[in-house]
PDB file of N, CA and C and ligand atoms in Angstrom:
ATOM      1  N   MET A  28      12.056 -33.125  62.612  1.00  0.00           N
ATOM      2  CA  MET A  28      13.120 -32.659  61.713  1.00  0.00           C
ATOM      3  C   MET A  28      14.443 -33.299  62.132  1.00  0.00           C
ATOM      4  N   HIS A  29      14.906 -34.301  61.380  1.00  0.00           N
ATOM      5  CA  HIS A  29      16.117 -34.992  61.824  1.00  0.00           C
ATOM      6  C   HIS A  29      17.374 -34.199  61.530  1.00  0.00           C
ATOM      7  N   GLU A  30      17.260 -33.122  60.752  1.00  0.00           N
ATOM      8  CA  GLU A  30      18.426 -32.268  60.509  1.00  0.00           C
ATOM      9  C   GLU A  30      18.925 -31.646  61.805  1.00  0.00           C
ATOM     10  N   MET A  31      17.993 -31.403  62.747  1.00  0.00           N
ATOM     11  CA  MET A  31      18.382 -30.775  64.010  1.00  0.00           C
ATOM     12  C   MET A  31      19.284 -31.701  64.824  1.00  0.00           C
ATOM     13  N   SER A  32      18.887 -32.975  64.981  1.00  0.00           N
ATOM     14  CA  SER A  32      19.712 -33.896  65.764  1.00  0.00           C
ATOM     15  C   SER A  32      21.009 -34.202  65.023  1.00  0.00           C
ATOM     16  N   LEU A  33      20.922 -34.213  63.707  1.00  0.00           N
ATOM     17  CA  LEU A  33      22.115 -34.440  62.889  1.00  0.00           C
ATOM     18  C   LEU A  33      23.128 -33.329  63.127  1.00  0.00           C
ATOM     19  N   MET A  34      22.619 -32.089  63.087  1.00  0.00           N
ATOM     20  CA  MET A  34      23.487 -30.926  63.254  1.00  0.00           C
ATOM     21  C   MET A  34      24.037 -30.871  64.674  1.00  0.00           C
ATOM     22  N   GLU A  35      23.240 -31.295  65.651  1.00  0.00           N
ATOM     23  CA  GLU A  35      23.710 -31.335  67.037  1.00  0.00           C
ATOM     24  C   GLU A  35      24.905 -32.272  67.160  1.00  0.00           C
ATOM     25  N   SER A  36      24.814 -33.449  66.519  1.00  0.00           N
ATOM     26  CA  SER A  36      25.953 -34.374  66.616  1.00  0.00           C
ATOM     27  C   SER A  36      27.153 -33.852  65.845  1.00  0.00           C
ATOM     28  N   VAL A  37      26.911 -33.167  64.724  1.00  0.00           N
ATOM     29  CA  VAL A  37      28.029 -32.605  63.966  1.00  0.00           C
ATOM     30  C   VAL A  37      28.788 -31.601  64.836  1.00  0.00           C
ATOM     31  N   ILE A  38      28.049 -30.674  65.460  1.00  0.00           N
ATOM     32  CA  ILE A  38      28.682 -29.649  66.301  1.00  0.00           C
ATOM     33  C   ILE A  38      29.397 -30.296  67.494  1.00  0.00           C
ATOM     34  N   GLU A  39      28.784 -31.333  68.044  1.00  0.00           N
ATOM     35  CA  GLU A  39      29.385 -32.050  69.169  1.00  0.00           C
ATOM     36  C   GLU A  39      30.736 -32.648  68.759  1.00  0.00           C
ATOM     37  N   ILE A  40      30.763 -33.335  67.624  1.00  0.00           N
ATOM     38  CA  ILE A  40      31.994 -33.966  67.129  1.00  0.00           C
ATOM     39  C   ILE A  40      33.037 -32.903  66.816  1.00  0.00           C
ATOM     40  N   VAL A  41      32.586 -31.831  66.165  1.00  0.00           N
ATOM     41  CA  VAL A  41      33.492 -30.751  65.769  1.00  0.00           C
ATOM     42  C   VAL A  41      34.146 -30.116  67.008  1.00  0.00           C
ATOM     43  N   CYS A  42      33.342 -29.807  68.032  1.00  0.00           N
ATOM     44  CA  CYS A  42      33.863 -29.169  69.241  1.00  0.00           C
ATOM     45  C   CYS A  42      34.803 -30.105  69.978  1.00  0.00           C
ATOM     46  N   GLU A  43      34.440 -31.374  70.040  1.00  0.00           N
ATOM     47  CA  GLU A  43      35.264 -32.375  70.711  1.00  0.00           C
ATOM     48  C   GLU A  43      36.619 -32.508  70.011  1.00  0.00           C
ATOM     49  N   THR A  44      36.583 -32.586  68.684  1.00  0.00           N
ATOM     50  CA  THR A  44      37.815 -32.713  67.898  1.00  0.00           C
ATOM     51  C   THR A  44      38.694 -31.476  68.083  1.00  0.00           C
ATOM     52  N   ALA A  45      38.060 -30.302  68.073  1.00  0.00           N
ATOM     53  CA  ALA A  45      38.801 -29.049  68.238  1.00  0.00           C
ATOM     54  C   ALA A  45      39.493 -29.026  69.591  1.00  0.00           C
ATOM     55  N   ARG A  46      38.756 -29.419  70.642  1.00  0.00           N
ATOM     56  CA  ARG A  46      39.314 -29.430  71.995  1.00  0.00           C
ATOM     57  C   ARG A  46      40.494 -30.387  72.099  1.00  0.00           C
ATOM     58  N   GLN A  47      40.343 -31.571  71.502  1.00  0.00           N
ATOM     59  CA  GLN A  47      41.424 -32.566  71.536  1.00  0.00           C
ATOM     60  C   GLN A  47      42.679 -32.040  70.856  1.00  0.00           C
ATOM     61  N   ASN A  48      42.488 -31.112  69.918  1.00  0.00           N
ATOM     62  CA  ASN A  48      43.631 -30.557  69.201  1.00  0.00           C
ATOM     63  C   ASN A  48      44.108 -29.245  69.817  1.00  0.00           C
ATOM     64  N   GLY A  49      43.601 -28.931  70.992  1.00  0.00           N
ATOM     65  CA  GLY A  49      44.023 -27.745  71.705  1.00  0.00           C
ATOM     66  C   GLY A  49      43.524 -26.444  71.110  1.00  0.00           C
ATOM     67  N   ALA A  50      42.501 -26.503  70.279  1.00  0.00           N
ATOM     68  CA  ALA A  50      41.962 -25.287  69.660  1.00  0.00           C
ATOM     69  C   ALA A  50      40.964 -24.627  70.600  1.00  0.00           C
ATOM     70  N   THR A  51      40.833 -23.314  70.449  1.00  0.00           N
ATOM     71  CA  THR A  51      39.894 -22.596  71.292  1.00  0.00           C
ATOM     72  C   THR A  51      38.646 -22.178  70.531  1.00  0.00           C
ATOM     73  N   ARG A  52      38.756 -22.144  69.209  1.00  0.00           N
ATOM     74  CA  ARG A  52      37.624 -21.738  68.381  1.00  0.00           C
ATOM     75  C   ARG A  52      37.597 -22.545  67.090  1.00  0.00           C
ATOM     76  N   VAL A  53      36.388 -22.766  66.602  1.00  0.00           N
ATOM     77  CA  VAL A  53      36.236 -23.416  65.305  1.00  0.00           C
ATOM     78  C   VAL A  53      35.872 -22.329  64.304  1.00  0.00           C
ATOM     79  N   LYS A  54      36.640 -22.246  63.229  1.00  0.00           N
ATOM     80  CA  LYS A  54      36.421 -21.191  62.237  1.00  0.00           C
ATOM     81  C   LYS A  54      35.398 -21.603  61.176  1.00  0.00           C
ATOM     82  N   SER A  55      35.567 -22.818  60.684  1.00  0.00           N
ATOM     83  CA  SER A  55      34.650 -23.273  59.642  1.00  0.00           C
ATOM     84  C   SER A  55      34.519 -24.790  59.646  1.00  0.00           C
ATOM     85  N   VAL A  56      33.409 -25.246  59.122  1.00  0.00           N
ATOM     86  CA  VAL A  56      33.137 -26.681  59.032  1.00  0.00           C
ATOM     87  C   VAL A  56      32.633 -26.956  57.628  1.00  0.00           C
ATOM     88  N   ARG A  57      33.134 -28.020  57.011  1.00  0.00           N
ATOM     89  CA  ARG A  57      32.634 -28.406  55.695  1.00  0.00           C
ATOM     90  C   ARG A  57      32.049 -29.801  55.763  1.00  0.00           C
ATOM     91  N   LEU A  58      30.852 -29.940  55.229  1.00  0.00           N
ATOM     92  CA  LEU A  58      30.179 -31.234  55.242  1.00  0.00           C
ATOM     93  C   LEU A  58      30.011 -31.756  53.823  1.00  0.00           C
ATOM     94  N   ASP A  59      30.133 -33.065  53.668  1.00  0.00           N
ATOM     95  CA  ASP A  59      29.810 -33.727  52.407  1.00  0.00           C
ATOM     96  C   ASP A  59      28.398 -34.272  52.546  1.00  0.00           C
ATOM     97  N   ILE A  60      27.491 -33.774  51.709  1.00  0.00           N
ATOM     98  CA  ILE A  60      26.117 -34.263  51.772  1.00  0.00           C
ATOM     99  C   ILE A  60      25.728 -34.798  50.393  1.00  0.00           C
ATOM    100  N   GLY A  61      25.454 -36.063  50.312  1.00  0.00           N
ATOM    101  CA  GLY A  61      25.071 -36.674  49.051  1.00  0.00           C
ATOM    102  C   GLY A  61      23.692 -36.212  48.616  1.00  0.00           C
ATOM    103  N   ALA A  62      23.525 -36.053  47.300  1.00  0.00           N
ATOM    104  CA  ALA A  62      22.241 -35.605  46.763  1.00  0.00           C
ATOM    105  C   ALA A  62      21.136 -36.626  47.024  1.00  0.00           C
ATOM    106  N   LEU A  63      21.515 -37.879  47.249  1.00  0.00           N
ATOM    107  CA  LEU A  63      20.504 -38.915  47.460  1.00  0.00           C
ATOM    108  C   LEU A  63      20.267 -39.214  48.935  1.00  0.00           C
ATOM    109  N   SER A  64      21.010 -38.524  49.816  1.00  0.00           N
ATOM    110  CA  SER A  64      20.755 -38.717  51.240  1.00  0.00           C
ATOM    111  C   SER A  64      19.501 -37.914  51.570  1.00  0.00           C
ATOM    112  N   HIS A  65      18.790 -38.341  52.584  1.00  0.00           N
ATOM    113  CA  HIS A  65      17.531 -37.667  52.894  1.00  0.00           C
ATOM    114  C   HIS A  65      17.768 -36.489  53.816  1.00  0.00           C
ATOM    115  N   VAL A  66      18.648 -35.602  53.385  1.00  0.00           N
ATOM    116  CA  VAL A  66      18.969 -34.445  54.202  1.00  0.00           C
ATOM    117  C   VAL A  66      18.765 -33.193  53.364  1.00  0.00           C
ATOM    118  N   ASP A  67      18.079 -32.232  53.934  1.00  0.00           N
ATOM    119  CA  ASP A  67      17.810 -30.979  53.242  1.00  0.00           C
ATOM    120  C   ASP A  67      18.899 -29.967  53.626  1.00  0.00           C
ATOM    121  N   PRO A  68      19.748 -29.550  52.681  1.00  0.00           N
ATOM    122  CA  PRO A  68      20.840 -28.629  52.992  1.00  0.00           C
ATOM    123  C   PRO A  68      20.364 -27.320  53.604  1.00  0.00           C
ATOM    124  N   HIS A  69      19.207 -26.823  53.164  1.00  0.00           N
ATOM    125  CA  HIS A  69      18.700 -25.557  53.706  1.00  0.00           C
ATOM    126  C   HIS A  69      18.321 -25.725  55.166  1.00  0.00           C
ATOM    127  N   ALA A  70      17.710 -26.860  55.491  1.00  0.00           N
ATOM    128  CA  ALA A  70      17.348 -27.149  56.871  1.00  0.00           C
ATOM    129  C   ALA A  70      18.605 -27.293  57.720  1.00  0.00           C
ATOM    130  N   LEU A  71      19.655 -27.886  57.133  1.00  0.00           N
ATOM    131  CA  LEU A  71      20.916 -28.049  57.854  1.00  0.00           C
ATOM    132  C   LEU A  71      21.505 -26.698  58.224  1.00  0.00           C
ATOM    133  N   LEU A  72      21.506 -25.770  57.254  1.00  0.00           N
ATOM    134  CA  LEU A  72      22.046 -24.435  57.501  1.00  0.00           C
ATOM    135  C   LEU A  72      21.252 -23.736  58.599  1.00  0.00           C
ATOM    136  N   PHE A  73      19.958 -23.898  58.547  1.00  0.00           N
ATOM    137  CA  PHE A  73      19.076 -23.301  59.543  1.00  0.00           C
ATOM    138  C   PHE A  73      19.372 -23.876  60.931  1.00  0.00           C
ATOM    139  N   CYS A  74      19.520 -25.185  61.003  1.00  0.00           N
ATOM    140  CA  CYS A  74      19.783 -25.851  62.280  1.00  0.00           C
ATOM    141  C   CYS A  74      21.164 -25.494  62.812  1.00  0.00           C
ATOM    142  N   HIS A  75      22.093 -25.303  61.890  1.00  0.00           N
ATOM    143  CA  HIS A  75      23.450 -24.915  62.278  1.00  0.00           C
ATOM    144  C   HIS A  75      23.418 -23.598  63.039  1.00  0.00           C
ATOM    145  N   GLU A  76      22.621 -22.646  62.534  1.00  0.00           N
ATOM    146  CA  GLU A  76      22.473 -21.350  63.203  1.00  0.00           C
ATOM    147  C   GLU A  76      21.988 -21.542  64.634  1.00  0.00           C
ATOM    148  N   ALA A  77      21.096 -22.493  64.801  1.00  0.00           N
ATOM    149  CA  ALA A  77      20.463 -22.702  66.102  1.00  0.00           C
ATOM    150  C   ALA A  77      21.366 -23.419  67.097  1.00  0.00           C
ATOM    151  N   VAL A  78      22.115 -24.421  66.658  1.00  0.00           N
ATOM    152  CA  VAL A  78      22.848 -25.245  67.622  1.00  0.00           C
ATOM    153  C   VAL A  78      24.277 -24.781  67.907  1.00  0.00           C
ATOM    154  N   ARG A  79      24.839 -23.909  67.067  1.00  0.00           N
ATOM    155  CA  ARG A  79      26.244 -23.551  67.281  1.00  0.00           C
ATOM    156  C   ARG A  79      26.443 -22.569  68.434  1.00  0.00           C
ATOM    157  N   HIS A  80      25.391 -21.803  68.791  1.00  0.00           N
ATOM    158  CA  HIS A  80      25.520 -20.783  69.833  1.00  0.00           C
ATOM    159  C   HIS A  80      25.922 -21.379  71.167  1.00  0.00           C
ATOM    160  N   GLY A  81      26.825 -20.687  71.867  1.00  0.00           N
ATOM    161  CA  GLY A  81      27.256 -21.146  73.172  1.00  0.00           C
ATOM    162  C   GLY A  81      28.308 -22.235  73.121  1.00  0.00           C
ATOM    163  N   THR A  82      28.743 -22.594  71.921  1.00  0.00           N
ATOM    164  CA  THR A  82      29.813 -23.584  71.797  1.00  0.00           C
ATOM    165  C   THR A  82      31.047 -22.890  71.241  1.00  0.00           C
ATOM    166  N   ILE A  83      32.186 -23.606  71.202  1.00  0.00           N
ATOM    167  CA  ILE A  83      33.390 -22.989  70.634  1.00  0.00           C
ATOM    168  C   ILE A  83      33.276 -22.895  69.114  1.00  0.00           C
ATOM    169  N   ALA A  84      32.203 -23.461  68.576  1.00  0.00           N
ATOM    170  CA  ALA A  84      31.932 -23.330  67.141  1.00  0.00           C
ATOM    171  C   ALA A  84      30.870 -22.253  66.903  1.00  0.00           C
ATOM    172  N   GLY A  85      30.683 -21.385  67.918  1.00  0.00           N
ATOM    173  CA  GLY A  85      29.640 -20.373  67.858  1.00  0.00           C
ATOM    174  C   GLY A  85      29.723 -19.419  66.682  1.00  0.00           C
ATOM    175  N   ALA A  86      30.957 -19.217  66.165  1.00  0.00           N
ATOM    176  CA  ALA A  86      31.111 -18.286  65.044  1.00  0.00           C
ATOM    177  C   ALA A  86      31.531 -19.027  63.774  1.00  0.00           C
ATOM    178  N   ALA A  87      31.478 -20.332  63.818  1.00  0.00           N
ATOM    179  CA  ALA A  87      31.939 -21.124  62.672  1.00  0.00           C
ATOM    180  C   ALA A  87      30.993 -21.011  61.486  1.00  0.00           C
ATOM    181  N   THR A  88      31.585 -20.962  60.302  1.00  0.00           N
ATOM    182  CA  THR A  88      30.755 -20.972  59.101  1.00  0.00           C
ATOM    183  C   THR A  88      30.544 -22.423  58.690  1.00  0.00           C
ATOM    184  N   LEU A  89      29.453 -22.654  57.993  1.00  0.00           N
ATOM    185  CA  LEU A  89      29.155 -24.014  57.541  1.00  0.00           C
ATOM    186  C   LEU A  89      29.075 -24.016  56.025  1.00  0.00           C
ATOM    187  N   GLU A  90      29.862 -24.907  55.437  1.00  0.00           N
ATOM    188  CA  GLU A  90      29.834 -25.034  53.988  1.00  0.00           C
ATOM    189  C   GLU A  90      29.349 -26.441  53.666  1.00  0.00           C
ATOM    190  N   ILE A  91      28.395 -26.528  52.753  1.00  0.00           N
ATOM    191  CA  ILE A  91      27.874 -27.841  52.395  1.00  0.00           C
ATOM    192  C   ILE A  91      28.305 -28.198  50.983  1.00  0.00           C
ATOM    193  N   ASN A  92      28.999 -29.308  50.891  1.00  0.00           N
ATOM    194  CA  ASN A  92      29.503 -29.786  49.618  1.00  0.00           C
ATOM    195  C   ASN A  92      28.563 -30.891  49.120  1.00  0.00           C
ATOM    196  N   ARG A  93      27.812 -30.569  48.070  1.00  0.00           N
ATOM    197  CA  ARG A  93      26.856 -31.553  47.555  1.00  0.00           C
ATOM    198  C   ARG A  93      27.560 -32.571  46.666  1.00  0.00           C
ATOM    199  N   ILE A  94      27.263 -33.828  46.888  1.00  0.00           N
ATOM    200  CA  ILE A  94      27.856 -34.878  46.072  1.00  0.00           C
ATOM    201  C   ILE A  94      26.752 -35.473  45.195  1.00  0.00           C
ATOM    202  N   ALA A  95      26.975 -35.456  43.896  1.00  0.00           N
ATOM    203  CA  ALA A  95      25.954 -35.936  42.970  1.00  0.00           C
ATOM    204  C   ALA A  95      25.763 -37.448  43.091  1.00  0.00           C
ATOM    205  N   GLY A  96      24.550 -37.900  42.796  1.00  0.00           N
ATOM    206  CA  GLY A  96      24.250 -39.322  42.852  1.00  0.00           C
ATOM    207  C   GLY A  96      24.855 -40.067  41.671  1.00  0.00           C
ATOM    208  N   GLU A  97      25.424 -41.238  41.969  1.00  0.00           N
ATOM    209  CA  GLU A  97      26.033 -42.046  40.933  1.00  0.00           C
ATOM    210  C   GLU A  97      25.804 -43.511  41.241  1.00  0.00           C
ATOM    211  N   GLY A  98      25.683 -44.303  40.207  1.00  0.00           N
ATOM    212  CA  GLY A  98      25.503 -45.735  40.425  1.00  0.00           C
ATOM    213  C   GLY A  98      26.208 -46.544  39.358  1.00  0.00           C
ATOM    214  N   TRP A  99      26.342 -47.837  39.629  1.00  0.00           N
ATOM    215  CA  TRP A  99      26.968 -48.744  38.688  1.00  0.00           C
ATOM    216  C   TRP A  99      25.855 -49.580  38.068  1.00  0.00           C
ATOM    217  N   CYS A 100      25.667 -49.433  36.731  1.00  0.00           N
ATOM    218  CA  CYS A 100      24.621 -50.211  36.067  1.00  0.00           C
ATOM    219  C   CYS A 100      25.199 -51.573  35.695  1.00  0.00           C
ATOM    220  N   LEU A 101      24.572 -52.628  36.231  1.00  0.00           N
ATOM    221  CA  LEU A 101      25.064 -53.994  35.985  1.00  0.00           C
ATOM    222  C   LEU A 101      24.848 -54.390  34.527  1.00  0.00           C
ATOM    223  N   ASP A 102      23.802 -53.849  33.901  1.00  0.00           N
ATOM    224  CA  ASP A 102      23.506 -54.205  32.517  1.00  0.00           C
ATOM    225  C   ASP A 102      24.427 -53.491  31.533  1.00  0.00           C
ATOM    226  N   CYS A 103      24.674 -52.195  31.774  1.00  0.00           N
ATOM    227  CA  CYS A 103      25.540 -51.425  30.869  1.00  0.00           C
ATOM    228  C   CYS A 103      27.012 -51.620  31.230  1.00  0.00           C
ATOM    229  N   GLY A 104      27.273 -52.026  32.476  1.00  0.00           N
ATOM    230  CA  GLY A 104      28.653 -52.211  32.909  1.00  0.00           C
ATOM    231  C   GLY A 104      29.415 -50.912  33.029  1.00  0.00           C
ATOM    232  N   LYS A 105      28.716 -49.860  33.464  1.00  0.00           N
ATOM    233  CA  LYS A 105      29.409 -48.586  33.642  1.00  0.00           C
ATOM    234  C   LYS A 105      28.730 -47.725  34.697  1.00  0.00           C
ATOM    235  N   THR A 106      29.416 -46.654  35.057  1.00  0.00           N
ATOM    236  CA  THR A 106      28.886 -45.724  36.041  1.00  0.00           C
ATOM    237  C   THR A 106      27.907 -44.768  35.367  1.00  0.00           C
ATOM    238  N   VAL A 107      26.749 -44.605  35.959  1.00  0.00           N
ATOM    239  CA  VAL A 107      25.738 -43.706  35.396  1.00  0.00           C
ATOM    240  C   VAL A 107      25.264 -42.730  36.467  1.00  0.00           C
ATOM    241  N   ALA A 108      24.682 -41.616  36.018  1.00  0.00           N
ATOM    242  CA  ALA A 108      24.136 -40.635  36.950  1.00  0.00           C
ATOM    243  C   ALA A 108      22.856 -41.200  37.563  1.00  0.00           C
ATOM    244  N   LEU A 109      22.685 -40.950  38.851  1.00  0.00           N
ATOM    245  CA  LEU A 109      21.511 -41.475  39.547  1.00  0.00           C
ATOM    246  C   LEU A 109      20.745 -40.300  40.153  1.00  0.00           C
ATOM    247  N   GLU A 110      19.488 -40.141  39.719  1.00  0.00           N
ATOM    248  CA  GLU A 110      18.684 -39.013  40.185  1.00  0.00           C
ATOM    249  C   GLU A 110      17.978 -39.316  41.491  1.00  0.00           C
ATOM    250  N   GLU A 111      17.722 -40.596  41.736  1.00  0.00           N
ATOM    251  CA  GLU A 111      17.049 -40.968  42.976  1.00  0.00           C
ATOM    252  C   GLU A 111      17.538 -42.328  43.429  1.00  0.00           C
ATOM    253  N   ARG A 112      17.350 -42.605  44.708  1.00  0.00           N
ATOM    254  CA  ARG A 112      17.702 -43.897  45.264  1.00  0.00           C
ATOM    255  C   ARG A 112      16.955 -44.983  44.509  1.00  0.00           C
ATOM    256  N   PHE A 113      17.598 -46.062  44.152  1.00  0.00           N
ATOM    257  CA  PHE A 113      16.963 -47.165  43.437  1.00  0.00           C
ATOM    258  C   PHE A 113      16.363 -46.704  42.109  1.00  0.00           C
ATOM    259  N   GLY A 114      16.909 -45.603  41.563  1.00  0.00           N
ATOM    260  CA  GLY A 114      16.421 -45.096  40.294  1.00  0.00           C
ATOM    261  C   GLY A 114      16.860 -45.996  39.143  1.00  0.00           C
ATOM    262  N   ALA A 115      16.247 -45.798  37.986  1.00  0.00           N
ATOM    263  CA  ALA A 115      16.589 -46.587  36.808  1.00  0.00           C
ATOM    264  C   ALA A 115      17.826 -46.022  36.131  1.00  0.00           C
ATOM    265  N   CYS A 116      18.475 -46.857  35.328  1.00  0.00           N
ATOM    266  CA  CYS A 116      19.641 -46.422  34.567  1.00  0.00           C
ATOM    267  C   CYS A 116      19.170 -45.474  33.465  1.00  0.00           C
ATOM    268  N   PRO A 117      19.803 -44.286  33.329  1.00  0.00           N
ATOM    269  CA  PRO A 117      19.365 -43.325  32.307  1.00  0.00           C
ATOM    270  C   PRO A 117      19.630 -43.831  30.883  1.00  0.00           C
ATOM    271  N   ASP A 118      20.518 -44.800  30.736  1.00  0.00           N
ATOM    272  CA  ASP A 118      20.844 -45.313  29.410  1.00  0.00           C
ATOM    273  C   ASP A 118      19.950 -46.465  28.983  1.00  0.00           C
ATOM    274  N   CYS A 119      19.827 -47.498  29.820  1.00  0.00           N
ATOM    275  CA  CYS A 119      19.052 -48.677  29.414  1.00  0.00           C
ATOM    276  C   CYS A 119      17.673 -48.723  30.052  1.00  0.00           C
ATOM    277  N   GLY A 120      17.427 -47.857  31.061  1.00  0.00           N
ATOM    278  CA  GLY A 120      16.105 -47.795  31.664  1.00  0.00           C
ATOM    279  C   GLY A 120      15.784 -48.922  32.638  1.00  0.00           C
ATOM    280  N   ARG A 121      16.742 -49.840  32.848  1.00  0.00           N
ATOM    281  CA  ARG A 121      16.493 -50.932  33.786  1.00  0.00           C
ATOM    282  C   ARG A 121      16.911 -50.534  35.195  1.00  0.00           C
ATOM    283  N   ASN A 122      16.450 -51.317  36.149  1.00  0.00           N
ATOM    284  CA  ASN A 122      16.675 -50.967  37.551  1.00  0.00           C
ATOM    285  C   ASN A 122      17.814 -51.739  38.202  1.00  0.00           C
ATOM    286  N   HIS A 123      18.790 -52.131  37.391  1.00  0.00           N
ATOM    287  CA  HIS A 123      19.904 -52.885  37.969  1.00  0.00           C
ATOM    288  C   HIS A 123      21.079 -51.965  38.283  1.00  0.00           C
ATOM    289  N   VAL A 124      20.782 -50.908  39.029  1.00  0.00           N
ATOM    290  CA  VAL A 124      21.816 -49.920  39.338  1.00  0.00           C
ATOM    291  C   VAL A 124      22.127 -49.945  40.827  1.00  0.00           C
ATOM    292  N   GLN A 125      23.404 -50.107  41.132  1.00  0.00           N
ATOM    293  CA  GLN A 125      23.833 -50.071  42.525  1.00  0.00           C
ATOM    294  C   GLN A 125      24.399 -48.695  42.822  1.00  0.00           C
ATOM    295  N   MET A 126      23.860 -48.062  43.858  1.00  0.00           N
ATOM    296  CA  MET A 126      24.307 -46.719  44.208  1.00  0.00           C
ATOM    297  C   MET A 126      25.771 -46.748  44.666  1.00  0.00           C
ATOM    298  N   THR A 127      26.613 -45.905  44.072  1.00  0.00           N
ATOM    299  CA  THR A 127      28.028 -45.857  44.461  1.00  0.00           C
ATOM    300  C   THR A 127      28.402 -44.497  45.056  1.00  0.00           C
ATOM    301  N   ALA A 128      27.607 -43.464  44.796  1.00  0.00           N
ATOM    302  CA  ALA A 128      27.874 -42.146  45.375  1.00  0.00           C
ATOM    303  C   ALA A 128      26.557 -41.406  45.533  1.00  0.00           C
ATOM    304  N   GLY A 129      26.539 -40.462  46.471  1.00  0.00           N
ATOM    305  CA  GLY A 129      25.337 -39.664  46.662  1.00  0.00           C
ATOM    306  C   GLY A 129      24.673 -39.902  48.006  1.00  0.00           C
ATOM    307  N   ASP A 130      25.233 -40.869  48.775  1.00  0.00           N
ATOM    308  CA  ASP A 130      24.646 -41.196  50.067  1.00  0.00           C
ATOM    309  C   ASP A 130      25.480 -40.614  51.214  1.00  0.00           C
ATOM    310  N   GLU A 131      26.464 -39.772  50.864  1.00  0.00           N
ATOM    311  CA  GLU A 131      27.400 -39.259  51.856  1.00  0.00           C
ATOM    312  C   GLU A 131      26.732 -38.376  52.905  1.00  0.00           C
ATOM    313  N   LEU A 132      27.276 -38.440  54.074  1.00  0.00           N
ATOM    314  CA  LEU A 132      26.788 -37.618  55.172  1.00  0.00           C
ATOM    315  C   LEU A 132      27.921 -37.565  56.174  1.00  0.00           C
ATOM    316  N   LYS A 133      28.916 -36.715  55.895  1.00  0.00           N
ATOM    317  CA  LYS A 133      30.076 -36.724  56.781  1.00  0.00           C
ATOM    318  C   LYS A 133      30.753 -35.362  56.850  1.00  0.00           C
ATOM    319  N   ILE A 134      31.578 -35.227  57.869  1.00  0.00           N
ATOM    320  CA  ILE A 134      32.356 -34.005  58.029  1.00  0.00           C
ATOM    321  C   ILE A 134      33.581 -34.144  57.145  1.00  0.00           C
ATOM    322  N   ARG A 135      33.690 -33.272  56.158  1.00  0.00           N
ATOM    323  CA  ARG A 135      34.832 -33.340  55.232  1.00  0.00           C
ATOM    324  C   ARG A 135      36.086 -32.798  55.912  1.00  0.00           C
ATOM    325  N   ASP A 136      36.016 -31.579  56.390  1.00  0.00           N
ATOM    326  CA  ASP A 136      37.112 -31.026  57.180  1.00  0.00           C
ATOM    327  C   ASP A 136      36.636 -29.810  57.965  1.00  0.00           C
ATOM    328  N   MET A 137      37.516 -29.290  58.794  1.00  0.00           N
ATOM    329  CA  MET A 137      37.180 -28.160  59.627  1.00  0.00           C
ATOM    330  C   MET A 137      38.437 -27.334  59.877  1.00  0.00           C
ATOM    331  N   GLU A 138      38.231 -26.070  60.199  1.00  0.00           N
ATOM    332  CA  GLU A 138      39.335 -25.153  60.458  1.00  0.00           C
ATOM    333  C   GLU A 138      39.212 -24.651  61.882  1.00  0.00           C
ATOM    334  N   VAL A 139      40.304 -24.700  62.622  1.00  0.00           N
ATOM    335  CA  VAL A 139      40.254 -24.237  64.005  1.00  0.00           C
ATOM    336  C   VAL A 139      41.318 -23.163  64.239  1.00  0.00           C
ATOM    337  N   ILE A 140      41.148 -22.432  65.344  1.00  0.00           N
ATOM    338  CA  ILE A 140      42.138 -21.417  65.705  1.00  0.00           C
ATOM    339  C   ILE A 140      42.746 -21.826  67.048  1.00  0.00           C
TER     340      ILE A 140
HETATM  341 ZN1   ZN B 221      22.048 -49.392  32.138  1.00  0.00          ZN
END
């Protein structure tokens, strides 16, 4: 389950950043997770429960901001919705779509005390 190691690094970065800013506690963390990234938000929440204990983010809430998949269709010359990686264009049905959004996997922001 790669969500566990992912969440471990998130908590590590969050705690490190909080410490550098002189904070003693992390209140909340918000993550941007693209719909096309291979990350299961439910698994992330579960892993968050497991890895936050014993850290200064021990009571932090986790909010996951889902980012919808989007791509640029070279044939239509416009941005289209993308349901899957390397998916076809919903308008012309061809596979000349370059993914432009939906692959995100980052810490959007965090709140500290
Ligand atoms: Zn198209």
